[in-house]
Amino acid sequence: MAKPQLATTGTLAQVLPRYMTVAETLAGQIGAGELKPGAQLLGERELCKRFDVSRVTIRRALAELRDRGLIDSDGARGWFVNAPSFGEPNELMGFSEMARGRGLDPRSVVLLARTRAAEIDEADDLHMAPGSDLFELKRVRKLDGIAVAIEHSRIPLRYAPNLPKLDFSQSSLYDALREAGCAPAFAEYTLQAVATSAEQAPLLGVEPGWPLLVASAITHDRGGRPIELSHSLFRGDRYRFRTTLYRSRRDA
């Protein structure tokens, strides 16, 4: 395997602790694609020589990259670059928008796209009459060619009548909703952990029993109307949910 060129800038080295200088340099190479997913990093001894630092410093740098989810250890074999993970921020965004914001290539495989009658529970959640037209969309979502999620969305057809005509292997659902005049504004969102079923496993490229995060949401437009009922299954090793927690004012 060809050895990557590892270089630190004078400015970076002057501002950051030495282990962070190493970590930021390696993170930059991972982000730029110089160190690709699955690539093995140089051994600790070689990294020490290239960066002219101690083994303790290298180990702190590697631990920092591991904590960011950029690399992982395979026991005695060493450290390897992880495939990209998907982290959702405190903002309601579509999958494609979030992916492109991180420099990743979003793709979709459409499993189901149809118009059908809304069932009673769906109609209740979406404030529509049972039996009314509902657009149902189910897709495998990919990042840089790697399957990370199965998304299942249901939208009252009256809000966006053009949805059945779109190719959702290419089109963004949230873009289509915005163009129809019902832009997503906020969502009631719940998360839970489950195991991958035998049916889901081949779609996500994992074994049955693999950990998944299930995200269920009712998304509303700016007028407060519920416009989407969604159920998303994310690979536990490819998805992170980030939020900010605040203490109650009464504890201040």
Short mmCIF file of C-alpha atoms in Angstrom, two decimals:
data_model
loop_
_atom_site.label_atom_id
_atom_site.label_comp_id
_atom_site.label_asym_id
_atom_site.label_seq_id
_atom_site.Cartn_x
_atom_site.Cartn_y
_atom_site.Cartn_z
CA MET A 1 0.00 0.00 0.00
CA ALA A 2 1.36 3.40 -0.95
CA LYS A 3 2.15 5.62 2.01
CA PRO A 4 0.09 8.81 2.09
CA GLN A 5 1.90 12.10 2.36
CA LEU A 6 1.30 13.44 5.85
CA ALA A 7 2.19 17.06 6.35
CA THR A 8 1.31 19.64 8.98
CA THR A 9 1.12 23.35 8.43
CA GLY A 10 3.04 25.75 10.60
CA THR A 11 -0.10 27.65 11.53
CA LEU A 12 -1.96 24.51 12.58
CA ALA A 13 0.94 23.30 14.69
CA GLN A 14 1.27 26.65 16.45
CA VAL A 15 -2.42 26.86 17.43
CA LEU A 16 -3.38 23.29 18.40
CA PRO A 17 -1.96 20.75 20.87
CA ARG A 18 0.32 18.32 19.10
CA TYR A 19 -2.15 15.43 19.16
CA MET A 20 -4.85 17.69 17.69
CA THR A 21 -2.47 18.79 14.95
CA VAL A 22 -2.04 15.15 13.97
CA ALA A 23 -5.78 14.46 14.26
CA GLU A 24 -6.77 17.49 12.15
CA THR A 25 -4.24 16.63 9.45
CA LEU A 26 -5.50 13.06 9.18
CA ALA A 27 -9.14 14.22 9.33
CA GLY A 28 -8.42 16.63 6.50
CA GLN A 29 -6.98 13.83 4.37
CA ILE A 30 -10.02 11.66 5.08
CA GLY A 31 -12.37 14.51 4.19
CA ALA A 32 -10.47 15.22 0.96
CA GLY A 33 -10.60 11.57 -0.08
CA GLU A 34 -6.84 11.05 0.15
CA LEU A 35 -7.53 8.39 2.76
CA LYS A 36 -10.56 6.51 1.46
CA PRO A 37 -13.09 4.35 3.35
CA GLY A 38 -11.50 1.02 4.19
CA ALA A 39 -7.93 2.32 3.85
CA GLN A 40 -5.54 1.27 6.59
CA LEU A 41 -3.64 4.02 8.40
CA LEU A 42 0.09 3.79 8.86
CA GLY A 43 1.24 2.00 12.00
CA GLU A 44 1.88 3.96 15.18
CA ARG A 45 5.67 3.77 14.77
CA GLU A 46 5.50 5.17 11.22
CA LEU A 47 3.09 7.91 12.25
CA CYS A 48 5.47 8.89 15.07
CA LYS A 49 8.30 9.27 12.57
CA ARG A 50 6.25 11.22 10.03
CA PHE A 51 4.84 13.67 12.56
CA ASP A 52 7.93 13.67 14.80
CA VAL A 53 5.84 13.07 17.92
CA SER A 54 5.66 10.46 20.68
CA ARG A 55 3.53 7.33 20.61
CA VAL A 56 1.35 8.79 23.40
CA THR A 57 0.60 11.75 21.12
CA ILE A 58 -0.28 9.47 18.20
CA ARG A 59 -2.57 7.38 20.37
CA ARG A 60 -4.41 10.49 21.59
CA ALA A 61 -4.81 11.63 17.98
CA LEU A 62 -6.17 8.24 16.91
CA ALA A 63 -8.57 8.21 19.86
CA GLU A 64 -9.81 11.65 18.81
CA LEU A 65 -10.50 10.43 15.26
CA ARG A 66 -12.21 7.32 16.62
CA ASP A 67 -14.47 9.47 18.82
CA ARG A 68 -15.44 11.50 15.73
CA GLY A 69 -16.40 8.27 13.97
CA LEU A 70 -13.75 8.72 11.26
CA ILE A 71 -11.66 5.61 12.01
CA ASP A 72 -11.98 2.35 13.87
CA SER A 73 -9.62 -0.31 15.14
CA ASP A 74 -9.58 -3.88 13.89
CA GLY A 75 -7.62 -5.30 16.78
CA ALA A 76 -4.05 -6.29 15.95
CA ARG A 77 -4.50 -5.31 12.28
CA GLY A 78 -4.48 -1.60 13.06
CA TRP A 79 -6.69 1.41 12.26
CA PHE A 80 -8.96 1.76 9.23
CA VAL A 81 -10.95 4.65 7.76
CA ASN A 82 -14.68 4.31 8.32
CA ALA A 83 -17.28 4.69 5.60
CA PRO A 84 -19.09 8.05 5.92
CA SER A 85 -21.69 8.31 8.67
CA PHE A 86 -24.78 10.44 8.61
CA GLY A 87 -25.28 12.87 11.49
CA GLU A 88 -28.57 14.68 11.83
CA PRO A 89 -28.36 18.19 13.38
CA ASN A 90 -30.98 20.19 15.30
CA GLU A 91 -32.63 21.27 12.09
CA LEU A 92 -35.39 19.84 9.93
CA MET A 93 -33.69 18.97 6.64
CA GLY A 94 -34.20 16.45 3.87
CA PHE A 95 -31.80 13.53 3.44
CA SER A 96 -30.35 14.92 0.19
CA GLU A 97 -29.86 18.38 1.66
CA MET A 98 -28.04 17.06 4.71
CA ALA A 99 -25.86 14.73 2.64
CA ARG A 100 -24.78 17.40 0.17
CA GLY A 101 -24.06 19.75 3.06
CA ARG A 102 -21.46 17.23 4.21
CA GLY A 103 -19.97 16.71 0.78
CA LEU A 104 -21.58 13.28 0.32
CA ASP A 105 -23.37 11.95 -2.75
CA PRO A 106 -27.00 11.01 -1.93
CA ARG A 107 -28.70 8.33 -4.03
CA SER A 108 -32.01 6.48 -3.75
CA VAL A 109 -33.46 3.16 -4.82
CA VAL A 110 -37.25 3.40 -5.01
CA LEU A 111 -38.93 0.34 -3.51
CA LEU A 112 -42.50 1.66 -3.66
CA ALA A 113 -44.21 4.77 -5.05
CA ARG A 114 -47.98 4.65 -5.26
CA THR A 115 -51.26 6.38 -4.45
CA ARG A 116 -53.61 4.50 -2.15
CA ALA A 117 -56.39 5.06 0.37
CA ALA A 118 -55.35 6.30 3.82
CA GLU A 119 -55.90 3.85 6.68
CA ILE A 120 -57.64 4.96 9.86
CA ASP A 121 -54.48 5.50 11.98
CA GLU A 122 -52.70 7.32 9.14
CA ALA A 123 -55.74 9.52 8.53
CA ASP A 124 -55.89 10.39 12.23
CA ASP A 125 -52.19 11.40 12.33
CA LEU A 126 -52.47 13.42 9.10
CA HIS A 127 -55.84 15.06 9.90
CA MET A 128 -57.52 13.65 6.82
CA ALA A 129 -60.56 11.48 6.16
CA PRO A 130 -59.99 7.71 6.13
CA GLY A 131 -59.93 6.47 2.55
CA SER A 132 -58.63 9.78 1.15
CA ASP A 133 -55.80 9.66 -1.39
CA LEU A 134 -52.39 9.18 0.18
CA PHE A 135 -49.05 9.14 -1.66
CA GLU A 136 -46.77 6.43 -0.29
CA LEU A 137 -43.02 6.39 -0.96
CA LYS A 138 -40.47 3.84 0.25
CA ARG A 139 -36.78 4.16 -0.63
CA VAL A 140 -33.36 2.80 0.25
CA ARG A 141 -31.16 5.86 0.85
CA LYS A 142 -27.45 5.73 0.04
CA LEU A 143 -24.42 7.88 0.81
CA ASP A 144 -21.50 7.59 -1.60
CA GLY A 145 -22.97 4.30 -2.79
CA ILE A 146 -23.40 2.79 0.69
CA ALA A 147 -26.93 1.96 1.90
CA VAL A 148 -27.59 3.75 5.19
CA ALA A 149 -31.37 3.88 5.57
CA ILE A 150 -34.80 2.70 4.49
CA GLU A 151 -37.30 5.58 4.44
CA HIS A 152 -41.08 5.20 4.32
CA SER A 153 -43.11 8.40 3.78
CA ARG A 154 -46.83 9.03 3.43
CA ILE A 155 -48.23 12.39 2.28
CA PRO A 156 -51.83 13.53 1.74
CA LEU A 157 -52.03 13.75 -2.04
CA ARG A 158 -54.17 16.90 -1.95
CA TYR A 159 -51.17 18.91 -0.70
CA ALA A 160 -48.88 17.87 -3.58
CA PRO A 161 -50.86 16.30 -6.47
CA ASN A 162 -47.74 16.12 -8.68
CA LEU A 163 -45.87 13.63 -6.47
CA PRO A 164 -46.87 10.47 -8.41
CA LYS A 165 -45.33 11.93 -11.58
CA LEU A 166 -41.85 12.43 -10.08
CA ASP A 167 -38.87 10.08 -10.22
CA PHE A 168 -37.80 9.83 -6.58
CA SER A 169 -34.62 7.98 -7.42
CA GLN A 170 -33.47 11.46 -8.46
CA SER A 171 -35.95 13.95 -6.96
CA SER A 172 -35.98 15.29 -3.40
CA LEU A 173 -39.29 14.81 -1.57
CA TYR A 174 -38.82 17.96 0.52
CA ASP A 175 -38.02 20.00 -2.59
CA ALA A 176 -41.22 18.70 -4.17
CA LEU A 177 -43.24 19.63 -1.09
CA ARG A 178 -41.73 23.14 -1.05
CA GLU A 179 -42.59 23.60 -4.72
CA ALA A 180 -46.15 22.52 -3.97
CA GLY A 181 -46.46 25.26 -1.34
CA CYS A 182 -46.32 23.09 1.79
CA ALA A 183 -42.73 23.50 2.94
CA PRO A 184 -41.76 21.30 5.92
CA ALA A 185 -41.33 23.49 9.00
CA PHE A 186 -41.17 21.29 12.11
CA ALA A 187 -41.56 17.65 13.10
CA GLU A 188 -42.60 15.59 16.09
CA TYR A 189 -39.72 13.12 16.18
CA THR A 190 -39.07 9.94 18.15
CA LEU A 191 -36.11 7.54 18.11
CA GLN A 192 -35.76 3.95 19.24
CA ALA A 193 -33.33 1.08 18.71
CA VAL A 194 -34.33 -2.17 17.00
CA ALA A 195 -32.65 -5.13 15.31
CA THR A 196 -32.60 -5.58 11.53
CA SER A 197 -35.13 -8.10 10.25
CA ALA A 198 -34.40 -10.77 7.65
CA GLU A 199 -36.33 -8.71 5.08
CA GLN A 200 -34.49 -5.45 5.81
CA ALA A 201 -30.97 -6.88 6.08
CA PRO A 202 -30.18 -7.35 2.34
CA LEU A 203 -31.51 -3.86 1.54
CA LEU A 204 -29.02 -2.33 3.99
CA GLY A 205 -26.15 -4.72 3.32
CA VAL A 206 -26.02 -6.10 6.87
CA GLU A 207 -26.84 -9.32 8.69
CA PRO A 208 -30.21 -9.90 10.42
CA GLY A 209 -30.01 -8.64 13.98
CA TRP A 210 -27.77 -5.68 13.06
CA PRO A 211 -28.59 -2.62 15.23
CA LEU A 212 -30.85 0.00 13.67
CA LEU A 213 -32.15 3.35 14.80
CA VAL A 214 -35.81 3.88 13.96
CA ALA A 215 -36.95 7.47 13.49
CA SER A 216 -40.70 8.11 13.40
CA ALA A 217 -41.95 11.59 12.61
CA ILE A 218 -45.02 13.64 11.83
CA THR A 219 -43.86 16.65 9.84
CA HIS A 220 -45.87 19.89 9.69
CA ASP A 221 -45.82 22.87 7.36
CA ARG A 222 -45.59 26.51 8.47
CA GLY A 223 -49.35 26.62 8.97
CA GLY A 224 -49.17 23.67 11.38
CA ARG A 225 -50.79 21.16 9.01
CA PRO A 226 -49.39 17.61 9.24
CA ILE A 227 -48.04 16.95 5.74
CA GLU A 228 -45.88 13.83 6.12
CA LEU A 229 -45.92 10.69 8.19
CA SER A 230 -42.51 9.02 8.06
CA HIS A 231 -40.78 5.94 9.40
CA SER A 232 -37.03 5.66 8.76
CA LEU A 233 -34.66 2.80 9.57
CA PHE A 234 -31.00 3.85 9.87
CA ARG A 235 -27.98 1.57 10.17
CA GLY A 236 -26.64 2.05 13.68
CA ASP A 237 -23.06 2.29 12.40
CA ARG A 238 -23.95 4.91 9.75
CA TYR A 239 -26.22 7.30 11.61
CA ARG A 240 -25.90 9.65 14.54
CA PHE A 241 -28.53 11.94 15.99
CA ARG A 242 -27.24 15.11 17.61
CA THR A 243 -29.24 17.43 19.80
CA THR A 244 -28.79 20.12 22.44
CA LEU A 245 -30.24 19.61 25.91
CA TYR A 246 -31.12 22.42 28.31
CA ARG A 247 -31.92 22.34 32.00
CA SER A 248 -35.30 23.60 33.12
CA ARG A 249 -35.46 27.27 34.15
CA ARG A 250 -36.70 26.23 37.58
CA ASP A 251 -33.29 24.62 38.19
CA ALA A 252 -31.38 27.82 37.31
#
